[in-house]
Short mmCIF file of C-alpha atoms in Angstrom, two decimals:
data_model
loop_
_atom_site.label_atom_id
_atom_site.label_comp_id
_atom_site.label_asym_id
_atom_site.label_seq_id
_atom_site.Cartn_x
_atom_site.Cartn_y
_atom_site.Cartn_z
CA UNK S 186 107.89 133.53 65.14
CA UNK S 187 106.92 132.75 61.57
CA UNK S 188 104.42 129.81 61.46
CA UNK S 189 103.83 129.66 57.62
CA UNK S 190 106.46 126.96 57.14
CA UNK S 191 104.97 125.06 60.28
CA UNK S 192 102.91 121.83 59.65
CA UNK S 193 99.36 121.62 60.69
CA UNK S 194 100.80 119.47 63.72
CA UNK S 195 103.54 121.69 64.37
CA UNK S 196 101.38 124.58 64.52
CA UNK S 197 98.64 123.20 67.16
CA UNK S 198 101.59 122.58 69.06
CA UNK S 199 102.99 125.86 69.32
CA UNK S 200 99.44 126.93 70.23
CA UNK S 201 98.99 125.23 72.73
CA UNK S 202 102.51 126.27 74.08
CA UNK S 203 101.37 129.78 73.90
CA UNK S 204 98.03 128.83 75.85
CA UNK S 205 100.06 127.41 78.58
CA UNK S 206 102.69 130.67 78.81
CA UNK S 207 99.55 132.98 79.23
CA UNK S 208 97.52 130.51 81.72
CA UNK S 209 101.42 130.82 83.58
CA UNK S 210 101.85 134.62 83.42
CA UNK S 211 98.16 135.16 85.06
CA UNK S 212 98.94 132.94 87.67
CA UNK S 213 102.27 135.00 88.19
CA UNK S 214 99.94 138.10 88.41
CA UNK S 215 97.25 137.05 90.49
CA UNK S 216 99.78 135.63 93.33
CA UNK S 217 100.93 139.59 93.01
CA UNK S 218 97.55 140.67 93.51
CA UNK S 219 96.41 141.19 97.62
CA UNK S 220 93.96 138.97 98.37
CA UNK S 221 91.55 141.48 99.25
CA UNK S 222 91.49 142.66 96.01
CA UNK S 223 91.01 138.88 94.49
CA UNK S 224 87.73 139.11 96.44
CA UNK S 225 86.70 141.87 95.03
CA UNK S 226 87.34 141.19 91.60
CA UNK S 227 85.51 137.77 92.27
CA UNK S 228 82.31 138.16 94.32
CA UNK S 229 81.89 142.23 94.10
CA UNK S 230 80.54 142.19 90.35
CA UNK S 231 77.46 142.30 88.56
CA UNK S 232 77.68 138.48 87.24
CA UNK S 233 77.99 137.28 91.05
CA UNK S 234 75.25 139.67 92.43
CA UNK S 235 72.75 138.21 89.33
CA UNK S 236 73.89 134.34 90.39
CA UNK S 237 73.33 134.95 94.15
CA UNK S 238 69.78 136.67 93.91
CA UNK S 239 68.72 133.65 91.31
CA UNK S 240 70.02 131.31 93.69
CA UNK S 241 67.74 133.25 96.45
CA UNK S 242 64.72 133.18 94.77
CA UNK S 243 64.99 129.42 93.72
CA UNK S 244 65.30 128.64 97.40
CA UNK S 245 62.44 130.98 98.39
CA UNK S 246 60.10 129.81 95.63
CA UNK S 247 60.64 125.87 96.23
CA UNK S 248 60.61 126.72 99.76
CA UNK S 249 57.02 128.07 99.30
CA UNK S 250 55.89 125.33 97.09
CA UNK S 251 57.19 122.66 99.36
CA UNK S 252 55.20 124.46 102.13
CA UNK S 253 51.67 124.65 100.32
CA UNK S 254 52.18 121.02 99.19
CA UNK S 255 53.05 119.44 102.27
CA UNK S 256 51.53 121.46 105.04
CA UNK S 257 48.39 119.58 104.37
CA UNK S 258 49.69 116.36 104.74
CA UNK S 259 51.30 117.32 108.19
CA UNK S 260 48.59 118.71 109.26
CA UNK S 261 46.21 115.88 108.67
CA UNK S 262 48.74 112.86 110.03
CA UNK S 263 49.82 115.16 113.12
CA UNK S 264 45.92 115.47 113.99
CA UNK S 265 45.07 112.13 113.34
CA UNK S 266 47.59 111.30 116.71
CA UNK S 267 45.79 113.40 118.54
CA UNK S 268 43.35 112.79 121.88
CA UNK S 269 40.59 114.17 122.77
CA UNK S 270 42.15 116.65 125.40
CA UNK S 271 44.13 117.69 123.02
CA UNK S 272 41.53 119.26 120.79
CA UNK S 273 40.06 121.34 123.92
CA UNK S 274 43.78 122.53 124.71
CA UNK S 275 44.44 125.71 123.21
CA UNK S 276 48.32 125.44 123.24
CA UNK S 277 48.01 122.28 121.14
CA UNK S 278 48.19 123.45 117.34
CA UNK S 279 50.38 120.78 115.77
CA UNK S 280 51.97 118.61 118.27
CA UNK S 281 49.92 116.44 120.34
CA UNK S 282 50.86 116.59 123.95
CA UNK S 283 48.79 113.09 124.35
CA UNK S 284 49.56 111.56 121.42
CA UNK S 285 47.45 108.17 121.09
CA UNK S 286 46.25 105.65 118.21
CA UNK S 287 42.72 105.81 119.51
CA UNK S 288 41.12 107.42 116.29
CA UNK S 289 43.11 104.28 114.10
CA UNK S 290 42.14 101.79 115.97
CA UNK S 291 38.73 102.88 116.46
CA UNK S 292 38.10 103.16 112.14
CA UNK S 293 40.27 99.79 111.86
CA UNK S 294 37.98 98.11 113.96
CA UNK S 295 34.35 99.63 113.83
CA UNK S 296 34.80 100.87 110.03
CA UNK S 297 36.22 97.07 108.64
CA UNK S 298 39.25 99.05 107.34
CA UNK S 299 41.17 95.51 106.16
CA UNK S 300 37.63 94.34 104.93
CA UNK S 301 37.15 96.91 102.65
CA UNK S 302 40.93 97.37 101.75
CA UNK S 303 40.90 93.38 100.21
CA UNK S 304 37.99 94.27 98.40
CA UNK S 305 39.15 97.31 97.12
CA UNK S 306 42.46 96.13 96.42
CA UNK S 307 40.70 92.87 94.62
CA UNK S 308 38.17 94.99 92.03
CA UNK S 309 41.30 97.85 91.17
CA UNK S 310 43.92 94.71 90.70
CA UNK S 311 41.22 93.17 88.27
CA UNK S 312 40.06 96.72 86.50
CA UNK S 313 43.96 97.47 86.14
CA UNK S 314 44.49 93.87 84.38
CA UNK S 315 41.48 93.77 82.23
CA UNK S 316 41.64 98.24 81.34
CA UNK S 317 45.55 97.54 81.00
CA UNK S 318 44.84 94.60 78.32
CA UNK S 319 41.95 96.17 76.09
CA UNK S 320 43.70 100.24 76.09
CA UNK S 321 47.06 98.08 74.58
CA UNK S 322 44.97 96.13 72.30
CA UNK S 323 42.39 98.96 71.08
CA UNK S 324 45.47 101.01 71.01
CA UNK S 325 47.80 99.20 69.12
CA UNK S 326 45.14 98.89 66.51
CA UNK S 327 44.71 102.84 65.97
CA UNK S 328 48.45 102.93 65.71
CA UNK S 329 49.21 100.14 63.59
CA UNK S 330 46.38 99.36 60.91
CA UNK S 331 44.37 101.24 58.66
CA UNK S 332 40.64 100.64 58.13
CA UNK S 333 37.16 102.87 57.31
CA UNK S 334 36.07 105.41 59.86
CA UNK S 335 39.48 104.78 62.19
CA UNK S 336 39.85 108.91 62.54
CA UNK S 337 35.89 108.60 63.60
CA UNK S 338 36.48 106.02 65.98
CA UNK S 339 39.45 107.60 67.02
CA UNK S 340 37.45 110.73 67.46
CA UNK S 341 35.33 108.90 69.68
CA UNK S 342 37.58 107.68 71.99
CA UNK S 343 38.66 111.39 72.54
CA UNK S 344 35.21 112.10 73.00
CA UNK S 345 34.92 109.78 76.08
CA UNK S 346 37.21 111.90 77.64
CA UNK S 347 35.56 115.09 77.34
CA UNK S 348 32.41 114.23 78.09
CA UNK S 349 32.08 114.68 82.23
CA UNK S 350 30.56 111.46 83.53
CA UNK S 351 28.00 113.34 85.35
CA UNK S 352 25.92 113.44 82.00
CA UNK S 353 25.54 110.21 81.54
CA UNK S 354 25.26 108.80 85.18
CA UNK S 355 21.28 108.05 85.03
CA UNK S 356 21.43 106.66 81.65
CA UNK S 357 24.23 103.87 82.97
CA UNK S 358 22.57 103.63 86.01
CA UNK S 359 19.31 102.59 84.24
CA UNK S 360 21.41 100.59 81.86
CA UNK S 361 22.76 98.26 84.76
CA UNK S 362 19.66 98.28 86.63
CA UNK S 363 17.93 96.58 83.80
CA UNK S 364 20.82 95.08 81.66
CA UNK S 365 19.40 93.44 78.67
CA UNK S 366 22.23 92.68 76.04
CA UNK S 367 20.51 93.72 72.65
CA UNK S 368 17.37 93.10 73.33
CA UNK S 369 17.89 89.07 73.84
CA UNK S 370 16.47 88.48 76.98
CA UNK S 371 13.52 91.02 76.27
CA UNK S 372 12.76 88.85 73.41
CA UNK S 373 13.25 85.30 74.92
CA UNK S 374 10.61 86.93 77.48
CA UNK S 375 8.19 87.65 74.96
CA UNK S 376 8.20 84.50 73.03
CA UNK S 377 7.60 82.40 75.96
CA UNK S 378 4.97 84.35 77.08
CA UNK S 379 3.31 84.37 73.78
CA UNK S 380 3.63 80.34 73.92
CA UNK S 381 2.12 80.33 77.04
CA UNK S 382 -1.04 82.17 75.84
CA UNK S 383 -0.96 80.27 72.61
CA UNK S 384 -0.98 76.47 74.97
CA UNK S 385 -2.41 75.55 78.04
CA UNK S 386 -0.01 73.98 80.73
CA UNK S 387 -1.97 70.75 80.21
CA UNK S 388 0.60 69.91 77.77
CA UNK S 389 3.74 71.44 75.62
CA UNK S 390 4.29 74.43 76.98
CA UNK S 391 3.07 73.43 80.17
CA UNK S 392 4.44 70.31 80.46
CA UNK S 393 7.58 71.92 79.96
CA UNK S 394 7.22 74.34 82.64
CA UNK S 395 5.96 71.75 85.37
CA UNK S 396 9.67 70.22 84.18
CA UNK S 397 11.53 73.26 84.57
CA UNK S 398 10.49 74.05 88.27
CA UNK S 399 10.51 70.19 89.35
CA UNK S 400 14.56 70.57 88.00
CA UNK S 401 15.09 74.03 89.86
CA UNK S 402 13.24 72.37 93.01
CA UNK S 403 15.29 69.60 92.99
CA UNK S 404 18.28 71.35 92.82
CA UNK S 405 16.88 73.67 95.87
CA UNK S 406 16.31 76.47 94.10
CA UNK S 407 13.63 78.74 94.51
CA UNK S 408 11.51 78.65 90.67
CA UNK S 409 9.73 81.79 92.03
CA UNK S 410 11.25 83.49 89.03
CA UNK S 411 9.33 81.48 86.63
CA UNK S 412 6.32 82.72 87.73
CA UNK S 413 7.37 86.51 86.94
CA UNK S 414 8.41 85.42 83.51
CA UNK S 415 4.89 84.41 82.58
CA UNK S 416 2.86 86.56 85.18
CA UNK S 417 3.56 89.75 84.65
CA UNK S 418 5.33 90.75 81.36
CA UNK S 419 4.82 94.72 82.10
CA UNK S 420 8.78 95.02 83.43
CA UNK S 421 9.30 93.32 86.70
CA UNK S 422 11.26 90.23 84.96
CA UNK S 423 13.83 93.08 84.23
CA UNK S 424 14.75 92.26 87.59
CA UNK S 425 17.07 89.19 86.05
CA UNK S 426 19.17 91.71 84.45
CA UNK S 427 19.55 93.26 88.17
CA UNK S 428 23.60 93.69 87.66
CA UNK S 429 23.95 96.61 90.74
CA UNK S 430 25.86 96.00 93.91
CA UNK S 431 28.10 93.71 91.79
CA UNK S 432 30.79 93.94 90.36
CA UNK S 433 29.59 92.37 86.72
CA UNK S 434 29.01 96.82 85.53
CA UNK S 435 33.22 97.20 86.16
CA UNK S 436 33.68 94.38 83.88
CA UNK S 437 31.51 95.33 81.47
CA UNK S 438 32.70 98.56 81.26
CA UNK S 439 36.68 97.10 81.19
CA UNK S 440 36.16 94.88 79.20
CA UNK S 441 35.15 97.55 76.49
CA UNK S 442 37.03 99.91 76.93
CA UNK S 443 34.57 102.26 78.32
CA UNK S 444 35.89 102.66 81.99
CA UNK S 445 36.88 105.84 83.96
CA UNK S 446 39.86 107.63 81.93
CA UNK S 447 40.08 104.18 79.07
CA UNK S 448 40.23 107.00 76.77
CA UNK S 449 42.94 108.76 77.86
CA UNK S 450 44.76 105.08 78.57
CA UNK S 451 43.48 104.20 74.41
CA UNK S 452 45.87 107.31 73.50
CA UNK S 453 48.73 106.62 75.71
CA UNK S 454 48.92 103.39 74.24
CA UNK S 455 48.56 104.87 70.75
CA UNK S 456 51.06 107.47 70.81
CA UNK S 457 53.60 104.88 72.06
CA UNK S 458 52.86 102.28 69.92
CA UNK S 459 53.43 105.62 66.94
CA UNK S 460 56.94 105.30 67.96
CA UNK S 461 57.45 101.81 67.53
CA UNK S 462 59.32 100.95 64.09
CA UNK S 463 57.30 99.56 61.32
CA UNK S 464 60.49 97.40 60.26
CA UNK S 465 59.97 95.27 63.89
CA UNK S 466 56.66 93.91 62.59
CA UNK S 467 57.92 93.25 59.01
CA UNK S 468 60.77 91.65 59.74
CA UNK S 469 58.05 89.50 61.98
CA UNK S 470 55.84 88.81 59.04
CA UNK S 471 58.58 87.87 56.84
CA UNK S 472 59.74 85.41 58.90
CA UNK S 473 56.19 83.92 59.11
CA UNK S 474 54.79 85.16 61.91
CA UNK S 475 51.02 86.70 61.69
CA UNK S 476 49.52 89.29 63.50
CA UNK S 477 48.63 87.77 66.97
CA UNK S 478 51.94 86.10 67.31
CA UNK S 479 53.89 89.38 66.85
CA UNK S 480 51.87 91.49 68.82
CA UNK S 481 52.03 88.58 71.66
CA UNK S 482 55.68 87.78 71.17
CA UNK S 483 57.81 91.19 70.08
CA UNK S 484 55.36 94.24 70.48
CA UNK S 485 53.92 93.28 74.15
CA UNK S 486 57.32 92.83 75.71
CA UNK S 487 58.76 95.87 74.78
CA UNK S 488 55.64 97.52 75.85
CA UNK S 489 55.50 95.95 79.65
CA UNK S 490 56.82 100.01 81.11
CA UNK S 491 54.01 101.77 79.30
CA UNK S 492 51.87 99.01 80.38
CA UNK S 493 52.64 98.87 84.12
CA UNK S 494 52.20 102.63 84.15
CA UNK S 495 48.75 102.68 82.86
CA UNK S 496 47.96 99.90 85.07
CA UNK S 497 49.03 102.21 87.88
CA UNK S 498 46.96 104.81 86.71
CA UNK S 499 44.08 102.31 86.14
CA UNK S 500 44.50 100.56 89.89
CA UNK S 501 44.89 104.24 91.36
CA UNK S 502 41.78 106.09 90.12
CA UNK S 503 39.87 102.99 90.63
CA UNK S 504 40.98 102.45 94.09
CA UNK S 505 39.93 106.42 95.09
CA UNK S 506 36.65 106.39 92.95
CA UNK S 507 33.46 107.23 94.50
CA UNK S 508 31.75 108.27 91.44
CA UNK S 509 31.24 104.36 89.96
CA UNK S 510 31.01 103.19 93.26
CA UNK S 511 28.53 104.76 94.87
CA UNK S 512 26.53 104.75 91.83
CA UNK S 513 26.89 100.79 91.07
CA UNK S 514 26.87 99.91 94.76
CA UNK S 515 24.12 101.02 96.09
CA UNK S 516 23.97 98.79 99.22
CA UNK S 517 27.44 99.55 101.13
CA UNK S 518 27.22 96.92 103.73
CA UNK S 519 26.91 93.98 100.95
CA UNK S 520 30.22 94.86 99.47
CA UNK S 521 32.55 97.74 101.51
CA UNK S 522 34.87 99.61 99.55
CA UNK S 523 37.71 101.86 101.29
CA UNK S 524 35.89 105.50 100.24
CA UNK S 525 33.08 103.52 102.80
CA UNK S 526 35.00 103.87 105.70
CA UNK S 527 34.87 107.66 105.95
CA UNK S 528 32.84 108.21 108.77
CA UNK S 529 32.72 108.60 112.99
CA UNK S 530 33.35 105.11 114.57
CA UNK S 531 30.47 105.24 117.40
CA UNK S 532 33.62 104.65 120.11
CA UNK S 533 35.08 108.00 119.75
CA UNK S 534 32.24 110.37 121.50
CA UNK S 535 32.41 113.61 119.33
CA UNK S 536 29.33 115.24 121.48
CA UNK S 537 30.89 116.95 124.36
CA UNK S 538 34.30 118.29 122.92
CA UNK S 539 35.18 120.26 120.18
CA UNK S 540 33.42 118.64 117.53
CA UNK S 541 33.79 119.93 114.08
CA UNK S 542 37.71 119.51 114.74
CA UNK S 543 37.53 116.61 116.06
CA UNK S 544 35.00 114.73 113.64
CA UNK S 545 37.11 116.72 110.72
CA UNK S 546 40.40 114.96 111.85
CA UNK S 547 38.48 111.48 112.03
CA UNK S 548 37.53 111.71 108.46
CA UNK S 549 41.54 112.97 107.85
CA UNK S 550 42.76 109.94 109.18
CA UNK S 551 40.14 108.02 107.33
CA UNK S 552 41.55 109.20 103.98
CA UNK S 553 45.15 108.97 105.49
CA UNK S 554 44.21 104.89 106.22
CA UNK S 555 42.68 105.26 102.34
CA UNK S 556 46.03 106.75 100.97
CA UNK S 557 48.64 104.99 102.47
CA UNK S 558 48.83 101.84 100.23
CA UNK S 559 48.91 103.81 97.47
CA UNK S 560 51.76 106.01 99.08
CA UNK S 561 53.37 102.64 98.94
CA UNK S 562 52.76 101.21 95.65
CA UNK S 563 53.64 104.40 94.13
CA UNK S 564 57.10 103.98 96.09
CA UNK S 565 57.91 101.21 94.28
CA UNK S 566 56.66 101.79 90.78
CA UNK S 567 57.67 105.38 90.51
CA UNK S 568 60.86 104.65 87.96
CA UNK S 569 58.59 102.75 86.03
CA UNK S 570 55.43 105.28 85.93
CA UNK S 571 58.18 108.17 84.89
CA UNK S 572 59.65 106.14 82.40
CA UNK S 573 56.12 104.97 80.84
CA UNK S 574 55.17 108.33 80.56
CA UNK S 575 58.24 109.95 79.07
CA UNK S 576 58.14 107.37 76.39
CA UNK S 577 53.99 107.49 75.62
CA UNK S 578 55.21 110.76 73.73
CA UNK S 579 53.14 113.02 76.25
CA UNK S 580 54.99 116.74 76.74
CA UNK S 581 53.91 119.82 79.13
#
């Protein structure tokens, strides 16, 4: 048929006319075909045999992965239901055949498991506020202004992150032990000791001092401390600055930025605030708003995802941390954190059975009591800490 004198609509017509003749006459062939050789043609060739062994070794391989990732976690929670017979019986590997709640009760009870989980959950709620509020602040200011040594600074930040906390863990604990901001209090020392020497307490100085401990002793507080301040000013007034087995060294180091992984949050923050237009906070400015007001009112609410998921990140590692704990709290029975409760409640009798089992599987059901809120948070948040994270820019 001649299709030079067809139009451009004429001639996608007869094409697809001819496309529907052909899709006919193979269906008129392949009902003439036996079915046995359909089969053939269709699953005996080289295309199928490639899909079917891909197929087979996706299975197999997130099969295997599945295995080493959750065996563990079986493991643990079916041993932590386990009695005491049951770790003597040889034909018990995985299933209890006494299954109790002995070992939770018993680290519930003896180990002050919802003690230390409100104070844990208190201190990483108020490190994941505070961390979550300075890493957006400190991080929308890399992103969004220019200023002298910001690549330094910048540099810096990265630099926190490399440097393993190990190196530094005598120096902060020495810091916090005798926190003196700048000198101040060193100095305020000095000078009144050097106006003691220069007056008697007959009068001025003196005078002031009888004042000063008739006020604390009226108020019932002991002056005691007055007495260090001018009796020995060799180092033991250093004990004012005395900020361990508080919780004053978290919020000094959140509130600065200088927490566990505030880097890493610093460039999160950074790289997302990178992808936020420039036109937002002009259009802002033009219409008379200055800097505070647009980061408060336009750049803060479209940065709540990226903000809950370093929060999660920030209430996570702070609520599984033993490094800052154990080295700020010193004395565990004043203030009882969750990674506390890992030991043998004195009920459960590890002497006579098998014990490196058993006592093993106490301390797995310790961190299983230690995970499980997390488990749960993370249930909930998940959408959000995916979506924060595919949107801070981060790849790989």
């Amino acid at each position: 048929m001649d299709t030079s004198s067809m139009t451009k609509k004429e001639l996608k017509e007869y094409k697809k006319q001819l496309a529907r003749e052909e899709a006919m006459r193979k269906i008129r062939a392949q009902e003439k075909t036996p079915f046995l050789m359909r089969l053939r043609y269709k699953y005996l060739t080289f295309y199928f045999l490639k899909q079917v062994i891909w197929a087979l070794f996706r299975f197999v391989l997130l099969v295997g992965i599945s295995y080493v990732i959750l065996q563990p976690y079986i493991s643990k929670i079916a041993s932590s239901f386990m009695s005491k017979e049951d770790f003597t019986n040889v034909r018990v590997l995985l299933i209890a055949m006494n299954p109790t709640l002995d070992t939770y009760k018993a680290i519930i009870t003896e180990n002050d498991y919802f003690q230390a989980l409100f104070n844990t959950t208190i201190l990483s709620v108020l490190c994941g506020i505070s961390q979550t509020l300075i890493c957006t602040i400190v991080g929308y200011g890399f992103a969004k202004f220019k200023f002298r040594f910001k690549k330094l600074l910048f540099a810096c930040v990265i630099f926190t992150m490399i440097v393993p906390h190990e190196t530094i863990q005598f120096s902060m604990f020495m810091k916090f032990r005798y926190f003196d901001f700048w000198g101040i209090w060193d100095g305020f020392r000095n000078l009144l000791i050097n106006l003691k020497d220069m007056f008697s307490f007959d009068g001025g100085v003196g005078a002031w001092y009888d004042a000063m401990v008739a006020a604390f002793a009226a108020k019932g507080i002991d002056a005691g401390f007055m007495d260090v301040i001018f009796s020995n000013p060799a180092g033991t007034i250093y004990s004012f600055g005395n900020m361990l087995n508080t919780p004053l060294p978290f919020a000094v180091l959140s509130f600065t930025g200088l927490a566990f992984k505030n880097g890493l949050f610093i460039y999160l923050m950074r790289q997302y605030f990178n992808g936020v237009p420039d036109e937002l906070e002009e259009a802002a400015y033009v219409d008379g708003a200055g800097v505070i007001k647009t980061f408060v009112r336009i750049i803060l609410p479209m940065s709540v995802t990226m903000m809950v998921t370093i929060f999660m990140f920030s209430f996570s590692w702070q609520w599984s941390d033993t490094f800052y704990t154990g080295l700020f709290y010193t004395n565990n029975k004043k203030f009882i954190l969750l990674p506390n409760i890992v030991k043998i409640p004195s009920t459960l009798d590890t002497k006579y059975i098998s014990q490196a089992a058993y006592e093993t599987a106490i301390r797995n059901t310790c961190g299983l009591l230690i995970l499980f809120p997390l488990v749960i948070v993370y249930l909930f948040a998940q959408r959000t800490l995916i979506e924060g994270v595919e949107r801070s820019g981060i790849t790989g």
